[in-house]
Tab-separated table of C-alpha atoms and ligand atoms in Angstrom:
chain	number	residue	atom	x	y	z
A	1	MET	CA	1.392	-11.124	19.181
A	2	THR	CA	3.571	-12.878	17.146
A	3	MET	CA	3.463	-13.239	13.587
A	4	ASP	CA	2.124	-16.604	12.329
A	5	ILE	CA	5.581	-18.838	11.726
A	6	ALA	CA	4.195	-18.900	7.887
A	7	ILE	CA	2.954	-15.611	6.954
A	8	THR	CA	6.642	-14.756	8.467
A	9	ALA	CA	7.946	-17.644	6.745
A	10	LEU	CA	6.454	-15.944	2.687
A	11	LEU	CA	7.170	-12.590	3.674
A	12	ASN	CA	11.019	-13.433	4.005
A	13	ASP	CA	10.339	-15.097	0.415
A	14	LEU	CA	8.940	-12.131	-1.425
A	15	GLU	CA	11.532	-10.115	0.577
A	16	ALA	CA	14.096	-12.298	-1.267
A	17	ARG	CA	12.536	-12.101	-4.701
A	18	TRP	CA	12.547	-8.586	-4.506
A	19	GLN	CA	16.443	-8.881	-3.779
A	20	ARG	CA	17.051	-10.498	-7.785
A	21	GLU	CA	14.585	-8.196	-9.161
A	22	GLN	CA	16.723	-5.354	-8.047
A	23	ALA	CA	19.617	-6.684	-9.558
A	24	GLU	CA	17.960	-7.388	-12.283
A	25	GLN	CA	16.394	-4.076	-12.934
A	26	ALA	CA	20.186	-3.029	-11.923
A	27	SER	CA	21.053	-4.652	-14.852
A	28	LEU	CA	18.396	-3.343	-17.597
A	29	SER	CA	17.882	-0.268	-19.005
A	30	ARG	CA	15.920	2.376	-17.976
A	31	ALA	CA	13.237	1.150	-21.094
A	32	ASP	CA	13.978	-2.455	-20.685
A	33	ALA	CA	13.083	-2.326	-16.428
A	34	TYR	CA	9.470	-0.070	-17.926
A	35	ALA	CA	9.224	-2.577	-20.572
A	36	LYS	CA	8.592	-5.039	-17.216
A	37	VAL	CA	7.239	-3.727	-13.971
A	38	ASP	CA	4.417	-5.757	-14.413
A	39	ASP	CA	6.292	-8.379	-13.777
A	40	TYR	CA	8.161	-6.934	-10.424
A	41	LEU	CA	6.557	-7.189	-6.452
A	42	LEU	CA	7.472	-3.325	-5.986
A	43	PRO	CA	7.152	-3.871	-2.287
A	44	VAL	CA	6.734	-1.321	-0.039
A	45	GLY	CA	9.440	-3.577	1.714
A	46	PRO	CA	9.667	-4.849	6.067
A	47	GLU	CA	9.772	-1.802	7.740
A	48	THR	CA	6.602	0.536	6.333
A	49	GLY	CA	5.218	-3.386	6.481
A	50	ARG	CA	5.958	-3.448	10.167
A	51	LEU	CA	4.989	-0.115	10.714
A	52	MET	CA	1.768	-0.540	9.381
A	53	ASN	CA	0.464	-3.988	10.926
A	54	ASP	CA	1.492	-1.565	13.753
A	55	LEU	CA	-0.476	0.904	13.532
A	56	ILE	CA	-3.228	-1.223	12.627
A	57	ARG	CA	-3.243	-3.287	15.760
A	58	ALA	CA	-2.955	0.235	17.820
A	59	LEU	CA	-5.692	1.808	15.907
A	60	ARG	CA	-8.464	-1.153	15.866
A	61	PRO	CA	-9.547	0.048	12.191
A	62	ALA	CA	-12.786	-1.799	11.078
A	63	VAL	CA	-11.894	-1.456	7.462
A	64	VAL	CA	-8.398	-0.984	5.529
A	65	VAL	CA	-7.804	0.279	1.578
A	66	GLU	CA	-5.270	-0.872	-0.008
A	67	ILE	CA	-4.739	1.036	-3.036
A	68	GLY	CA	-2.164	-0.714	-5.281
A	69	SER	CA	-2.077	-4.467	-4.569
A	70	SER	CA	-0.112	-5.633	-6.888
A	71	TYR	CA	1.488	-9.078	-6.232
A	72	GLY	CA	-0.024	-8.726	-1.959
A	73	TYR	CA	3.266	-8.373	-0.523
A	74	SER	CA	1.589	-5.090	1.123
A	75	THR	CA	-1.560	-7.236	1.712
A	76	LEU	CA	-0.005	-9.548	3.662
A	77	TRP	CA	1.102	-7.271	6.515
A	78	LEU	CA	-2.338	-4.947	6.334
A	79	ALA	CA	-4.501	-8.288	6.795
A	80	GLU	CA	-2.949	-10.071	8.952
A	81	ALA	CA	-3.245	-6.937	11.077
A	82	ALA	CA	-6.728	-6.506	10.032
A	83	ARG	CA	-7.290	-9.959	10.986
A	84	ALA	CA	-6.076	-9.771	14.442
A	85	VAL	CA	-8.527	-7.155	15.150
A	86	GLY	CA	-11.261	-8.756	13.518
A	87	GLY	CA	-11.308	-6.223	10.531
A	88	LYS	CA	-11.229	-6.106	6.877
A	89	VAL	CA	-8.636	-5.074	3.908
A	90	VAL	CA	-10.114	-3.680	0.798
A	91	SER	CA	-7.772	-4.010	-1.647
A	92	PHE	CA	-8.164	-2.108	-4.862
A	93	GLU	CA	-5.514	-3.140	-7.988
A	94	ILE	CA	-6.239	-2.791	-11.948
A	95	HIS	CA	-4.428	-5.917	-12.751
A	96	ALA	CA	-6.520	-8.673	-12.733
A	97	GLY	CA	-2.883	-11.533	-12.863
A	98	LYS	CA	-1.939	-10.108	-9.540
A	99	ILE	CA	-4.697	-9.923	-7.862
A	100	ALA	CA	-5.003	-14.256	-9.043
A	101	ALA	CA	-1.381	-14.183	-8.081
A	102	ALA	CA	-2.137	-12.485	-4.764
A	103	LYS	CA	-4.926	-14.366	-4.309
A	104	ALA	CA	-3.768	-18.050	-4.518
A	105	MET	CA	-0.833	-16.759	-1.657
A	106	LEU	CA	-3.664	-15.088	0.735
A	107	ALA	CA	-4.794	-18.365	0.332
A	108	SER	CA	-1.892	-20.617	1.474
A	109	VAL	CA	-1.354	-18.295	4.248
A	110	ASP	CA	-6.100	-18.356	5.267
A	111	LEU	CA	-5.959	-14.980	5.278
A	112	ASP	CA	-8.313	-15.147	1.568
A	113	PRO	CA	-11.113	-14.770	3.837
A	114	VAL	CA	-9.922	-11.017	5.347
A	115	VAL	CA	-9.549	-9.674	1.627
A	116	ARG	CA	-11.860	-8.624	-0.834
A	117	PHE	CA	-9.977	-6.840	-4.345
A	118	VAL	CA	-11.699	-4.319	-6.160
A	119	GLN	CA	-10.568	-5.247	-9.600
A	120	GLY	CA	-10.160	-1.678	-12.414
A	121	ASP	CA	-8.822	2.389	-12.490
A	122	ALA	CA	-8.781	2.608	-8.409
A	123	LEU	CA	-10.000	6.019	-9.436
A	124	ALA	CA	-13.736	5.077	-10.290
A	125	SER	CA	-13.479	1.823	-8.508
A	126	LEU	CA	-13.179	4.465	-4.857
A	127	GLU	CA	-15.389	7.527	-6.128
A	128	ALA	CA	-18.276	3.846	-5.758
A	129	PHE	CA	-16.321	2.980	-2.678
A	130	ALA	CA	-19.285	3.747	0.289
A	131	GLY	CA	-18.059	3.766	4.168
A	132	GLU	CA	-16.208	4.949	6.540
A	133	ILE	CA	-12.578	4.273	6.034
A	134	GLY	CA	-9.928	3.553	9.487
A	135	PHE	CA	-6.739	2.708	7.245
A	136	VAL	CA	-4.832	3.461	3.756
A	137	LEU	CA	-2.289	2.514	2.522
A	138	ILE	CA	-1.425	4.171	-1.463
A	139	ASP	CA	0.880	3.121	-3.694
A	140	LEU	CA	-0.089	2.605	-7.048
A	141	TRP	CA	0.760	4.827	-9.488
A	142	LYS	CA	3.116	7.983	-8.234
A	143	ASP	CA	0.411	10.530	-10.577
A	144	LEU	CA	-2.250	9.096	-9.233
A	145	TYR	CA	-2.040	9.750	-5.472
A	146	ILE	CA	-3.419	13.396	-5.388
A	147	PRO	CA	-6.573	12.165	-7.375
A	148	CYS	CA	-6.882	9.402	-5.002
A	149	PHE	CA	-6.232	11.764	-2.067
A	150	ASP	CA	-8.993	13.528	-3.228
A	151	ARG	CA	-11.804	10.091	-3.950
A	152	ILE	CA	-11.204	9.117	0.645
A	153	ALA	CA	-10.869	13.044	2.287
A	154	ASP	CA	-14.187	12.901	3.164
A	155	LYS	CA	-14.713	8.110	3.652
A	156	LEU	CA	-12.081	8.279	6.502
A	157	ALA	CA	-13.038	8.129	10.111
A	158	PRO	CA	-11.724	10.996	13.363
A	159	GLY	CA	-8.816	9.563	13.980
A	160	ALA	CA	-7.846	7.487	10.799
A	161	ILE	CA	-4.727	7.396	9.553
A	162	VAL	CA	-3.178	6.997	5.565
A	163	ILE	CA	0.415	5.579	4.251
A	164	ALA	CA	1.452	7.451	1.555
A	165	ASP	CA	4.522	5.117	-0.028
A	166	ASN	CA	7.702	6.394	-2.404
A	167	MET	CA	8.229	10.104	-0.256
A	168	THR	CA	11.728	9.858	-0.975
A	169	PHE	CA	12.251	6.701	-3.269
A	170	PRO	CA	12.418	6.490	-6.087
A	171	PRO	CA	13.945	9.822	-7.164
A	172	ASP	CA	12.365	10.310	-10.821
A	173	ASN	CA	9.161	10.709	-8.615
A	174	ALA	CA	10.515	13.775	-6.574
A	175	ASP	CA	7.545	15.955	-8.041
A	176	ASN	CA	4.616	13.619	-7.357
A	177	ALA	CA	5.848	13.411	-3.641
A	178	VAL	CA	5.978	17.136	-2.925
A	179	ALA	CA	2.496	17.879	-4.748
A	180	TYR	CA	1.130	15.675	-2.952
A	181	ARG	CA	2.287	16.879	0.125
A	182	ALA	CA	1.542	20.518	-0.147
A	183	ARG	CA	-2.076	18.915	-0.714
A	184	ILE	CA	-1.663	17.438	2.288
A	185	ARG	CA	-0.725	19.809	4.350
A	186	ALA	CA	-3.087	22.404	2.568
A	187	ASP	CA	-5.535	20.480	4.411
A	188	ALA	CA	-6.392	21.869	8.117
A	189	ARG	CA	-8.038	18.813	8.307
A	190	PHE	CA	-4.998	17.082	8.374
A	191	GLU	CA	-2.116	16.701	10.305
A	192	SER	CA	1.183	15.538	8.645
A	193	VAL	CA	4.777	14.067	8.793
A	194	LEU	CA	7.659	12.438	6.484
A	195	LEU	CA	9.167	9.083	7.785
A	196	PRO	CA	12.654	8.210	6.586
A	197	ILE	CA	11.643	4.765	6.726
A	198	GLY	CA	11.782	2.521	2.909
A	199	ALA	CA	11.143	4.429	0.669
A	200	GLY	CA	10.049	7.406	2.253
A	201	ILE	CA	6.660	7.335	4.021
A	202	GLU	CA	3.916	10.037	4.636
A	203	VAL	CA	1.848	9.459	7.961
A	204	THR	CA	-1.167	11.475	7.517
A	205	ARG	CA	-3.347	11.408	10.113
A	206	ARG	CA	-7.536	12.880	10.127
A	207	LEU	CA	-7.978	15.182	12.663
A	208	PRO	CA	-10.835	13.623	15.396
B	1	LIG	C1	4.260	-0.029	-6.304
B	1	LIG	S1	2.700	-1.118	-6.875
B	1	LIG	C2	1.892	-1.417	-5.637
B	1	LIG	C3	2.694	-2.861	-4.873
B	1	LIG	C4	2.053	-3.256	-3.292
B	1	LIG	N1	1.059	-1.903	-2.282
B	1	LIG	C5	3.192	-3.820	-2.492
B	1	LIG	O1	4.024	-2.987	-1.732
B	1	LIG	O2	3.257	-5.172	-2.236
B	1	LIG	C6	1.557	-0.426	-7.150
B	1	LIG	C7	0.805	-0.865	-7.843
B	1	LIG	O3	-1.050	-0.143	-8.627
B	1	LIG	C8	-1.372	-0.741	-9.374
B	1	LIG	N2	-1.810	0.012	-10.345
B	1	LIG	C9	-1.614	1.350	-11.047
B	1	LIG	N3	-2.371	2.172	-11.437
B	1	LIG	C10	-3.787	1.940	-11.118
B	1	LIG	C11	-5.216	1.855	-11.224
B	1	LIG	N4	-5.142	2.998	-11.929
B	1	LIG	N5	-6.249	1.564	-10.349
B	1	LIG	C12	-5.134	-0.029	-9.655
B	1	LIG	N6	-4.614	0.356	-9.776
B	1	LIG	C13	-3.227	0.832	-9.730
B	1	LIG	C14	-0.531	-1.278	-9.917
B	1	LIG	O4	-0.404	-2.194	-11.507
B	1	LIG	C15	0.806	-2.063	-9.403
B	1	LIG	O5	0.606	-3.224	-9.051
């Protein structure tokens, strides 16, 4: 099914903003760019967005979990697919201002009823989260991937897919990425593959 023209236009606008932000980041010192990190979208990008959207359409999960909403770029891709299959998105984000912006953006394309945002530290929120999860995007600060995975592992439905972003980019995340991939691969309940799209994603499946 083709995506709604208004959603496609919104994604294009956000991707143009991302290009401008990347140029700005490249012009700033590392310290100055870091000081502005909460102003930036930091999105998964169109390839990962498209793959997640297709996987959700194929898997038809009732519950999609997003850990790290930021300004809602990845949320748009997830929510569009979730709505198409009658599912919902629960999105975890610590920054209240980003949630407000993401909510307004989703409302502008009528996707707001599909998404419930949970504001606060995702580690505590995931601990309290009850219910079976069919699809997950992990994309928050990079040292938190393993503790997040540990909090959702027992809540994943048989056949559930977990996508973890930033496995190959930025390079200074290499240690966290290697540790995350080792954690997954040491667990016999899962099979996993690293895909070289976007910033490098680990695609992990909970065995039935
Ligand atoms: C890379 S951005 C997410 C980008 C988003 N997935 C997208 O593709 O548009 C990471 C986000 O994780 C959030 N975050 C960082 N630590 C968190 C925590 N402990 N709990 C919840 N959210 C957190 C940050 O505020 C930031 O918005």
